[in-house]
Short mmCIF file of C-alpha atoms in Angstrom, two decimals:
data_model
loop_
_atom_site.label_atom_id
_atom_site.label_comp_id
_atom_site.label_asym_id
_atom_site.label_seq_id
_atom_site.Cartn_x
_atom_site.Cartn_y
_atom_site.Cartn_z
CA UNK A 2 14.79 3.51 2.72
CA UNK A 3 13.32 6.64 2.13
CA UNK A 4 12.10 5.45 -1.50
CA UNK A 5 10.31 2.70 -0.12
CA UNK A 6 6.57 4.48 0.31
CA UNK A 7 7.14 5.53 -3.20
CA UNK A 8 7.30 1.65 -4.01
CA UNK A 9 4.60 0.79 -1.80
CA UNK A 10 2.29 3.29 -3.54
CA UNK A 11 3.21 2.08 -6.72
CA UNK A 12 3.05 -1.61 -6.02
CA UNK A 13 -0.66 -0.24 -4.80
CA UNK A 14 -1.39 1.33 -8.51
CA UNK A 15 -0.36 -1.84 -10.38
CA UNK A 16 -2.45 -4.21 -7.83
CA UNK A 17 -5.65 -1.93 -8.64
CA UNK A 18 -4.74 -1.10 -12.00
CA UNK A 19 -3.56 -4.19 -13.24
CA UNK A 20 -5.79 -6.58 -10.60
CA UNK A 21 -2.40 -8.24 -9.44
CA UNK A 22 -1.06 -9.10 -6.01
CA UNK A 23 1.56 -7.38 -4.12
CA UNK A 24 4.32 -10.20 -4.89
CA UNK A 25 3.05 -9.58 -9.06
CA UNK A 26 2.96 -5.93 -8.75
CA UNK A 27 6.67 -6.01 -7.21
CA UNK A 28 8.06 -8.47 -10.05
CA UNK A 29 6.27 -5.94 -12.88
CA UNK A 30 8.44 -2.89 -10.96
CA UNK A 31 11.36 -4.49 -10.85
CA UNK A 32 10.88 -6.00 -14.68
CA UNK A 33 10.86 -2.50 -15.92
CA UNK A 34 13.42 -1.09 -13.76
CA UNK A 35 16.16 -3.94 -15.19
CA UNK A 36 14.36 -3.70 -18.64
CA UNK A 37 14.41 0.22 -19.13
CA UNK A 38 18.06 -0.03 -16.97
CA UNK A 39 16.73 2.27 -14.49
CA UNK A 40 16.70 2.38 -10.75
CA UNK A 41 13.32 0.48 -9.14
CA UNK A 42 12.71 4.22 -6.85
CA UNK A 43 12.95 6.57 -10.66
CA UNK A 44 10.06 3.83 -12.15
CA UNK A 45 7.75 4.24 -8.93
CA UNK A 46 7.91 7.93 -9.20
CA UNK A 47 7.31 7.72 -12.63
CA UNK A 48 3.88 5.29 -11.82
CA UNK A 49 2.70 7.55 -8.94
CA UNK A 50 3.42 10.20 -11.16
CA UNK A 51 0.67 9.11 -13.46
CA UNK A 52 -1.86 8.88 -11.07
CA UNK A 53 -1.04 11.42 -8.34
CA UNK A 54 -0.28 13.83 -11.29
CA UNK A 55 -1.99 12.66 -14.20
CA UNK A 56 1.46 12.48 -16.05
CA UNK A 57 1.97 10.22 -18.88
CA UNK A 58 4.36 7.48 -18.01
CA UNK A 59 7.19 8.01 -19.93
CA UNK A 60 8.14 6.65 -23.02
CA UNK A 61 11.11 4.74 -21.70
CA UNK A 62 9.55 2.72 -19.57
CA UNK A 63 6.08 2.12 -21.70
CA UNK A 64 7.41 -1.07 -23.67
CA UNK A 65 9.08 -2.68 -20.66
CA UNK A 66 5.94 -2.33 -18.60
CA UNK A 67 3.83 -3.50 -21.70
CA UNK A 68 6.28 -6.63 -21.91
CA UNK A 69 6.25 -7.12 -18.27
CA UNK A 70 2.10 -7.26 -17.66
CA UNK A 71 2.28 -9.78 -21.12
CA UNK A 72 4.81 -12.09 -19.12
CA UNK A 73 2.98 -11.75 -15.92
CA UNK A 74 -0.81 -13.27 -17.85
CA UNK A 75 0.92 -15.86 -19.36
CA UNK A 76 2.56 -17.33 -16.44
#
């Protein structure tokens, strides 16, 4: 529970980023988290991370978020 405004800010990222809705923003998240095998709270650090911080988002999770925003235009 304590993860969740982590998510929240990070589904809020993707919807401005990526001009998605919440329900779209919350499939991409959990697309890379099963796609990169990582826990849904470490890949919404890692997004807030890149704006709060300016951080790169880290290599790991690069391809499965490129594959996920690819699935998510064609459907």
């Amino acid at each position: 529970m304590e993860s969740r405004p982590t998510i929240d800010m990070a589904r809020g990222i993707l919807m401005t980023a990526c001009s998605c809705s919440p329900d779209e923003a919350w499939e991409i998240l959990v697309a890379v988290s099963q796609n990169s095998n990582t826990k849904l709270r470490e890949v919404a650090e890692a997004v807030v991370a890149t704006t709060a911080r300016q951080e790169p988002l880290p290599k790991k999770f690069q391809e499965p978020l490129a594959t996920a925003l690819a699935a998510g235009r064609r459907a």
